[in-house]
Coordinates of N, CA and C in Angstrom, one line a residue:
S215 N 57.5 67.9 21.2 CA 58.0 66.8 22.5 C 57.7 65.8 21.2
E216 N 57.3 65.7 20.7 CA 56.6 64.2 18.9 C 57.6 64.6 18.2
V217 N 57.9 64.8 17.7 CA 59.4 65.2 17.1 C 60.8 64.4 17.0
F218 N 61.2 65.6 18.4 CA 62.4 65.4 19.8 C 62.1 63.1 20.2
N219 N 61.0 63.3 20.4 CA 61.0 61.8 21.3 C 60.9 60.8 20.0
Q220 N 60.3 61.3 19.0 CA 60.2 60.7 17.4 C 61.7 60.0 17.1
H221 N 62.8 61.5 16.9 CA 63.4 61.5 16.3 C 64.6 60.4 17.1
A222 N 64.8 60.9 18.7 CA 65.6 59.6 19.3 C 66.0 58.3 20.1
K223 N 64.1 58.1 19.4 CA 63.7 56.5 19.3 C 63.5 56.0 17.7
K224 N 64.1 56.7 17.4 CA 64.6 56.2 15.4 C 62.5 55.8 15.9
E225 N 62.2 56.2 15.9 CA 60.7 56.1 15.4 C 59.7 56.3 15.0
Y226 N 59.6 56.8 13.7 CA 59.0 58.1 13.5 C 57.2 57.1 12.9
K227 N 56.3 58.8 13.0 CA 54.7 58.3 13.1 C 54.1 59.7 12.1
W228 N 53.3 59.6 11.7 CA 52.0 60.8 10.9 C 52.1 61.4 12.6
I229 N 52.6 63.2 12.1 CA 51.8 63.5 13.3 C 50.3 64.3 12.4
P230 N 49.8 64.4 13.3 CA 48.0 64.6 12.5 C 48.2 66.5 12.4
W231 N 47.6 67.2 11.8 CA 47.8 69.0 11.4 C 47.2 69.7 12.1
S232 N 46.9 69.1 13.1 CA 45.6 69.3 14.0 C 47.0 69.6 15.6
R233 N 47.6 69.2 15.6 CA 49.0 68.8 16.3 C 50.0 70.0 15.4
I234 N 50.0 70.5 15.1 CA 51.2 71.2 14.3 C 51.3 72.3 15.2
L235 N 50.0 72.7 14.2 CA 50.4 74.2 14.7 C 48.4 74.8 15.2
S236 N 48.9 74.6 16.0 CA 47.3 75.2 17.0 C 46.6 77.1 16.6
V237 N 45.5 77.5 16.4 CA 45.5 78.7 16.1 C 45.6 80.1 16.9
K238 N 45.7 79.6 18.5 CA 46.4 80.2 19.4 C 48.0 80.8 18.8
Q239 N 48.8 79.4 18.5 CA 49.9 79.9 18.2 C 50.4 80.6 16.8
E240 N 49.0 80.0 16.2 CA 50.0 81.3 14.3 C 49.1 82.8 15.1
E241 N 48.2 83.2 16.0 CA 47.8 84.3 16.2 C 48.5 84.9 16.5
A242 N 49.2 84.7 17.4 CA 50.8 85.1 18.5 C 52.1 85.1 17.1
L243 N 52.0 84.7 16.9 CA 53.4 84.2 15.7 C 53.2 85.9 14.3
L244 N 51.5 85.5 14.7 CA 51.2 87.2 13.4 C 51.1 88.1 14.3
L245 N 50.9 88.0 15.6 CA 51.3 89.0 16.3 C 52.1 89.7 16.6
H246 N 52.9 88.8 16.8 CA 54.1 89.9 17.1 C 55.5 89.9 16.0
K247 N 55.0 88.9 14.9 CA 55.2 89.9 13.1 C 55.0 91.2 12.9
E248 N 54.0 91.6 13.8 CA 53.1 93.1 13.2 C 53.6 93.8 14.1
S249 N 54.2 93.1 15.3 CA 54.7 94.2 16.5 C 55.9 94.9 16.2
C250 N 57.1 93.8 15.5 CA 58.2 94.2 15.4 C 59.0 92.9 14.4
E251 N 59.0 93.3 13.0 CA 59.3 93.4 12.0 C 61.0 92.8 11.8
T252 N 61.8 92.5 13.5 CA 63.4 92.7 12.8 C 63.2 91.5 14.2
S253 N 62.1 90.7 14.7 CA 62.9 89.5 15.5 C 61.4 88.6 14.8
Q254 N 61.5 88.6 13.4 CA 60.4 87.7 12.5 C 61.4 86.6 12.8
P255 N 62.7 86.6 12.0 CA 63.2 84.9 11.9 C 63.5 84.5 13.7
R256 N 63.6 85.2 14.2 CA 64.1 84.6 16.1 C 61.7 83.6 15.9
S257 N 61.1 84.5 16.1 CA 59.9 84.6 16.3 C 59.4 83.5 16.2
E258 N 59.6 82.9 14.5 CA 59.6 82.1 14.3 C 59.8 80.5 14.5
M259 N 61.9 81.1 14.7 CA 62.9 79.7 15.7 C 62.3 79.4 16.9
Q260 N 61.5 80.7 17.9 CA 61.0 79.7 19.1 C 59.3 79.4 18.2
A261 N 59.4 78.9 17.8 CA 57.3 78.5 17.4 C 58.0 77.4 17.0
F262 N 59.4 76.9 15.6 CA 59.9 76.2 15.2 C 60.1 74.6 17.0
F263 N 61.0 75.8 17.2 CA 61.4 74.9 18.7 C 60.4 74.4 19.5
R264 N 59.5 75.2 19.5 CA 57.9 75.0 21.2 C 57.9 73.5 20.0
F265 N 57.8 73.4 18.8 CA 57.1 72.5 17.9 C 57.6 71.3 18.4
A266 N 59.0 70.8 18.2 CA 59.8 70.4 18.0 C 60.1 69.5 19.4
Y267 N 60.3 70.0 20.2 CA 60.9 70.1 22.2 C 59.4 70.1 23.1
D268 N 58.3 71.0 22.9 CA 57.6 71.1 23.7 C 56.1 70.2 23.3
G269 N 56.1 70.4 22.1 CA 54.7 69.8 21.5 C 53.5 70.5 21.6
P270 N 52.9 70.4 20.8 CA 51.8 71.2 20.1 C 50.7 70.6 20.7
P271 N 49.6 71.3 21.2 CA 48.7 71.4 21.9 C 47.4 71.2 20.9
E272 N 45.9 70.1 21.4 CA 45.5 70.2 20.6 C 44.2 70.8 20.0
L273 N 44.1 70.7 18.6 CA 43.5 71.2 18.4 C 41.7 70.7 17.2
E274 N 41.2 71.1 17.7 CA 39.8 70.2 16.8 C 39.7 70.2 15.2
G275 N 39.9 69.8 14.5 CA 40.3 69.0 12.6 C 38.9 70.6 12.0
E276 N 37.5 70.0 12.7 CA 37.0 70.9 11.7 C 37.6 72.7 12.1
K277 N 38.6 73.3 12.8 CA 38.9 74.1 13.1 C 39.9 74.4 12.0
L278 N 40.1 74.2 11.5 CA 41.9 73.6 11.4 C 41.4 74.3 9.7
S279 N 42.2 75.1 8.8 CA 41.4 75.9 8.1 C 42.2 75.5 6.9
G280 N 41.6 75.4 5.7 CA 42.6 74.7 4.5 C 42.5 75.5 3.7
A281 N 42.7 77.1 4.1 CA 43.4 78.2 2.7 C 45.6 77.5 2.2
H282 N 45.4 77.8 1.3 CA 46.6 77.5 0.8 C 48.0 77.8 2.1
T283 N 47.8 78.8 2.5 CA 49.0 79.5 3.1 C 49.3 78.8 5.0
R284 N 47.9 78.3 4.7 CA 47.4 78.2 6.2 C 48.2 76.3 6.0
V285 N 48.5 75.6 4.7 CA 48.4 74.3 5.0 C 50.1 74.3 5.0
H286 N 50.2 75.8 3.9 CA 52.1 75.6 3.8 C 52.9 76.6 4.9
G287 N 52.0 76.3 5.8 CA 52.7 76.9 7.2 C 52.5 75.2 7.9
I288 N 51.3 75.3 7.5 CA 51.4 73.8 8.3 C 52.9 72.3 8.4
V289 N 53.3 72.6 6.8 CA 53.8 71.1 6.1 C 55.0 72.2 5.9
D290 N 55.6 73.5 6.5 CA 56.7 73.9 6.9 C 57.3 74.0 7.9
L291 N 56.2 74.3 8.9 CA 56.8 74.1 10.6 C 57.1 72.4 10.6
R292 N 56.3 71.5 9.8 CA 57.1 70.0 10.3 C 57.7 70.0 9.9
S293 N 59.0 70.2 8.8 CA 59.7 70.1 7.4 C 60.5 71.1 9.3
T294 N 60.4 72.0 8.8 CA 61.5 72.7 10.1 C 61.8 72.2 11.3
A295 N 60.4 71.0 12.2 CA 61.1 71.0 13.2 C 62.0 69.4 12.8
Y296 N 61.5 68.6 12.0 CA 62.3 67.6 11.8 C 63.9 67.5 11.4
A297 N 63.7 68.4 10.7 CA 65.5 69.7 10.8 C 65.7 70.2 12.0
A298 N 65.1 70.8 12.5 CA 65.6 71.0 13.3 C 66.4 69.8 15.0
V299 N 65.3 69.2 14.2 CA 65.7 68.6 15.9 C 67.4 66.9 15.1
G300 N 67.6 67.2 13.6 CA 68.7 66.4 13.3 C 67.7 65.3 12.4
A301 N 66.5 65.3 12.8 CA 66.3 63.4 11.7 C 66.2 64.0 9.7
C302 N 66.9 65.3 9.4 CA 66.5 64.6 8.0 C 67.2 66.5 8.0
H303 N 67.3 66.9 6.0 CA 68.1 68.1 6.1 C 66.8 68.5 5.6
K304 N 66.5 70.3 5.9 CA 65.0 71.0 5.8 C 65.5 71.0 4.1
F305 N 66.0 70.9 3.1 CA 65.8 71.0 1.6 C 65.3 69.5 1.2
N306 N 65.3 68.6 1.8 CA 64.9 67.4 1.2 C 63.6 67.2 1.7
H307 N 63.1 67.7 3.3 CA 61.8 67.5 3.5 C 60.9 68.6 2.4
R308 N 61.6 70.5 2.5 CA 61.0 71.0 1.7 C 60.6 70.8 0.2
E309 N 61.7 70.0 -0.5 CA 61.2 69.6 -2.1 C 60.0 68.7 -1.2
L310 N 59.9 67.6 -1.0 CA 58.5 67.1 -0.5 C 57.5 68.1 -0.6
D311 N 57.5 69.2 0.8 CA 56.4 70.0 0.8 C 56.2 71.1 -0.3
R312 N 57.2 71.4 -1.1 CA 57.0 71.6 -2.5 C 55.9 71.1 -3.3
A313 N 56.0 69.6 -3.4 CA 55.8 68.8 -4.7 C 53.5 68.4 -4.6
F314 N 54.5 68.5 -2.5 CA 53.0 68.2 -2.2 C 51.3 69.6 -2.4
M315 N 52.5 71.1 -1.9 CA 52.2 72.0 -2.4 C 51.2 72.1 -3.7
D316 N 52.0 71.8 -5.0 CA 52.2 72.4 -6.3 C 50.8 71.1 -6.5
H317 N 50.1 70.4 -5.9 CA 49.3 69.6 -5.9 C 48.5 69.5 -5.6
Y318 N 48.3 70.2 -4.0 CA 47.7 71.3 -3.7 C 47.1 72.2 -4.5
T319 N 47.7 73.0 -5.1 CA 47.3 74.3 -5.4 C 47.2 74.5 -6.6
N320 N 47.9 72.9 -7.5 CA 47.7 73.9 -8.9 C 45.8 73.0 -9.8
K321 N 45.1 74.3 -10.2 CA 44.2 74.1 -10.8 C 43.9 72.9 -12.4
P322 N 43.2 72.5 -11.8 CA 43.2 70.8 -12.7 C 43.0 72.0 -14.5
S323 N 43.6 71.4 -15.4 CA 43.1 72.0 -16.3 C 42.0 71.4 -17.1
R324 N 40.8 70.6 -16.3 CA 39.5 70.1 -16.3 C 38.9 70.6 -16.3
A325 N 38.1 71.2 -17.4 CA 36.2 71.3 -15.7 C 36.0 70.7 -15.3
D326 N 35.3 69.6 -15.3 CA 35.3 68.1 -15.0 C 35.9 67.8 -13.4
K327 N 37.5 68.2 -12.9 CA 38.0 68.1 -12.0 C 38.6 69.2 -11.4
R328 N 38.7 68.7 -10.1 CA 38.9 69.7 -8.7 C 40.5 69.0 -8.5
A329 N 40.6 70.2 -7.5 CA 42.6 70.1 -6.7 C 41.9 69.6 -5.6
P330 N 42.7 68.5 -5.1 CA 41.7 68.1 -3.9 C 41.4 69.1 -2.3
N331 N 40.4 68.5 -2.1 CA 40.7 69.7 -0.6 C 40.8 69.2 1.2
R332 N 40.8 69.7 1.5 CA 41.9 69.8 2.9 C 41.3 68.5 3.5
D333 N 40.6 68.2 3.3 CA 40.2 66.5 4.1 C 41.7 65.8 2.9
E334 N 41.4 65.6 2.2 CA 41.2 65.5 0.5 C 42.9 64.6 0.8
A335 N 43.0 66.3 1.2 CA 45.2 66.4 1.0 C 45.5 65.9 3.0
M336 N 44.9 66.1 3.1 CA 45.6 65.8 4.5 C 45.0 64.2 4.8
K337 N 44.8 63.8 4.5 CA 44.2 62.1 4.5 C 45.8 61.7 3.2
A338 N 46.1 62.2 2.0 CA 46.8 62.4 1.6 C 48.4 62.3 2.2
D339 N 48.7 63.5 2.5 CA 49.4 63.6 3.9 C 49.9 62.4 5.0
Q340 N 48.5 61.9 5.1 CA 48.5 60.5 5.9 C 49.4 59.7 5.9
E341 N 49.1 59.4 3.9 CA 49.5 58.3 3.9 C 51.1 58.4 3.5
I342 N 51.9 59.0 3.0 CA 52.7 59.8 2.5 C 53.8 59.2 3.2
M343 N 53.4 60.1 4.7 CA 54.5 60.8 5.1 C 53.9 59.0 6.0
T344 N 53.0 58.3 6.2 CA 53.3 56.7 7.4 C 53.9 56.7 6.3
A345 N 54.2 56.1 5.0 CA 55.0 55.2 4.1 C 55.8 55.7 4.1
I346 N 56.8 56.9 4.3 CA 57.8 57.5 4.3 C 58.3 56.9 5.6
Y347 N 57.9 57.2 6.9 CA 58.7 56.9 7.7 C 58.1 55.0 8.2
N348 N 57.6 54.6 7.6 CA 57.5 53.1 7.7 C 59.0 52.3 7.2
I349 N 59.5 53.0 5.9 CA 60.3 52.8 5.2 C 61.4 52.5 6.2
V350 N 61.6 53.8 6.6 CA 63.0 55.0 7.4 C 62.5 53.5 9.5
N351 N 61.1 53.2 9.7 CA 61.4 52.9 10.8 C 62.1 51.3 10.6
A352 N 61.5 50.4 9.1 CA 62.0 48.4 9.4 C 63.1 49.3 8.5
D353 N 63.9 49.4 7.9 CA 65.2 49.1 7.9 C 66.1 50.3 8.0
P354 N 67.8 50.0 9.0 CA 67.7 50.7 9.5 C 68.4 51.7 8.7
N355 N 68.7 51.0 6.9 CA 70.0 51.5 6.9 C 69.6 52.8 5.4
W356 N 68.3 53.1 6.2 CA 67.4 53.9 5.1 C 67.7 54.9 6.3
T357 N 67.8 56.3 5.5 CA 67.1 57.9 6.8 C 66.1 58.2 6.0
L358 N 66.1 59.6 6.6 CA 64.7 60.2 6.7 C 64.9 61.2 5.1
D359 N 66.2 61.5 4.9 CA 65.9 61.9 3.5 C 66.5 61.4 2.6
H360 N 67.3 59.6 3.0 CA 67.2 59.1 1.7 C 65.2 58.5 1.7
A361 N 64.7 58.5 2.5 CA 63.2 57.7 2.4 C 62.1 59.3 1.5
L362 N 62.3 60.2 1.5 CA 61.8 61.5 1.4 C 62.4 61.8 0.2
K363 N 63.5 61.4 -0.6 CA 63.6 62.1 -1.7 C 63.4 60.7 -2.4
E364 N 63.3 59.3 -2.4 CA 62.6 58.1 -2.7 C 61.0 58.4 -3.2
F365 N 60.3 59.6 -2.9 CA 58.8 60.2 -2.8 C 59.2 61.2 -3.4
V366 N 60.4 62.4 -3.9 CA 60.6 63.3 -4.7 C 59.8 62.2 -5.7
D367 N 61.8 61.7 -5.6 CA 62.0 61.7 -6.9 C 61.6 60.2 -8.4
I368 N 61.4 59.2 -7.3 CA 61.2 58.9 -7.9 C 59.5 57.0 -7.6
R369 N 59.2 57.6 -6.7 CA 57.7 56.9 -6.8 C 56.3 58.3 -6.9
P370 N 55.4 57.5 -7.1 CA 54.4 58.2 -8.4 C 53.9 59.0 -6.8
D371 N 53.6 58.0 -5.6 CA 52.4 58.0 -5.0 C 52.1 59.2 -4.3
L372 N 52.6 60.5 -4.2 CA 52.6 61.3 -3.8 C 51.6 61.7 -5.0
A373 N 52.2 62.3 -6.4 CA 51.2 63.0 -7.7 C 49.4 62.0 -7.3
Y374 N 49.6 60.3 -7.5 CA 48.3 59.5 -7.3 C 47.3 59.7 -6.1
K375 N 48.3 60.0 -5.1 CA 47.4 60.2 -4.3 C 47.0 61.8 -3.6
M376 N 47.6 62.7 -4.6 CA 47.0 64.0 -4.8 C 46.6 64.6 -6.7
A377 N 46.4 63.5 -6.4 CA 45.3 63.8 -7.6 C 43.7 64.2 -8.2
P378 N 43.9 64.9 -9.2 CA 42.6 65.8 -9.3 C 40.9 65.0 -9.5
Q379 N 40.3 65.6 -8.7 CA 39.5 65.2 -8.1 C 37.8 65.4 -8.6
D380 N 37.3 64.0 -9.0 CA 35.9 63.7 -9.8 C 35.2 65.9 -9.8
V381 N 34.2 66.6 -10.4 CA 33.6 67.5 -9.9 C 33.0 66.4 -9.7
E382 N 31.9 67.4 -8.8 CA 30.7 66.4 -8.3 C 29.5 67.6 -8.2
R383 N 28.2 66.8 -9.6 CA 28.4 67.3 -10.4 C 26.1 67.5 -10.4
T384 N 25.8 68.4 -9.7 CA 24.5 68.7 -8.8 C 23.6 69.0 -9.9
S385 N 22.5 67.7 -9.4 CA 21.2 68.4 -10.7 C 20.9 70.4 -10.7
P386 N 20.0 70.8 -11.5 CA 19.2 72.0 -11.4 C 17.9 71.8 -10.6
K387 N 17.6 73.2 -10.0 CA 16.6 73.2 -8.8 C 15.6 73.3 -10.2
G388 N 14.4 72.4 -9.8 CA 13.7 72.5 -10.6 C 12.6 71.7 -11.1
K389 N 14.3 70.5 -11.8 CA 14.0 69.3 -13.0 C 14.1 68.3 -13.0
G390 N 13.7 67.5 -12.9 CA 13.5 66.2 -12.4 C 12.4 66.4 -12.4

């Protein structure tokens, strides 16, 4: 219901990851996939429309896994929900998701750097999506598609917010 209401009012805002796909929904989806391979697309579409129109249940942040496949599932579900209600084209949102996941999953070449962790990635996602939605909310000439393309092709915000972080150095035990 959140995505549908946002699009109906043309007032977009970031939806926390913990509200996009609950563990129960994910487990039900996986169980259904295992039991009936032929209805997989239908099951996924039901999950997308349930999120888009009915709204997701609340999930505590600490229970949200940072596994790459889980994070990818969350951002993909969000993009599909926005596309399902007609807010944007799936391709444009998928391009942003792809760039986001590239930064989240790529291992930095320097040993003193690390990829962003789940909390850092979620914060970056919130800041990027809030900036995108602020553009669309502030100017009626901007569509969600235009703003998504702007952040994928022109603005450096995503690369900056998802930049590799310094590895925390710990002193060896027994020294010091």
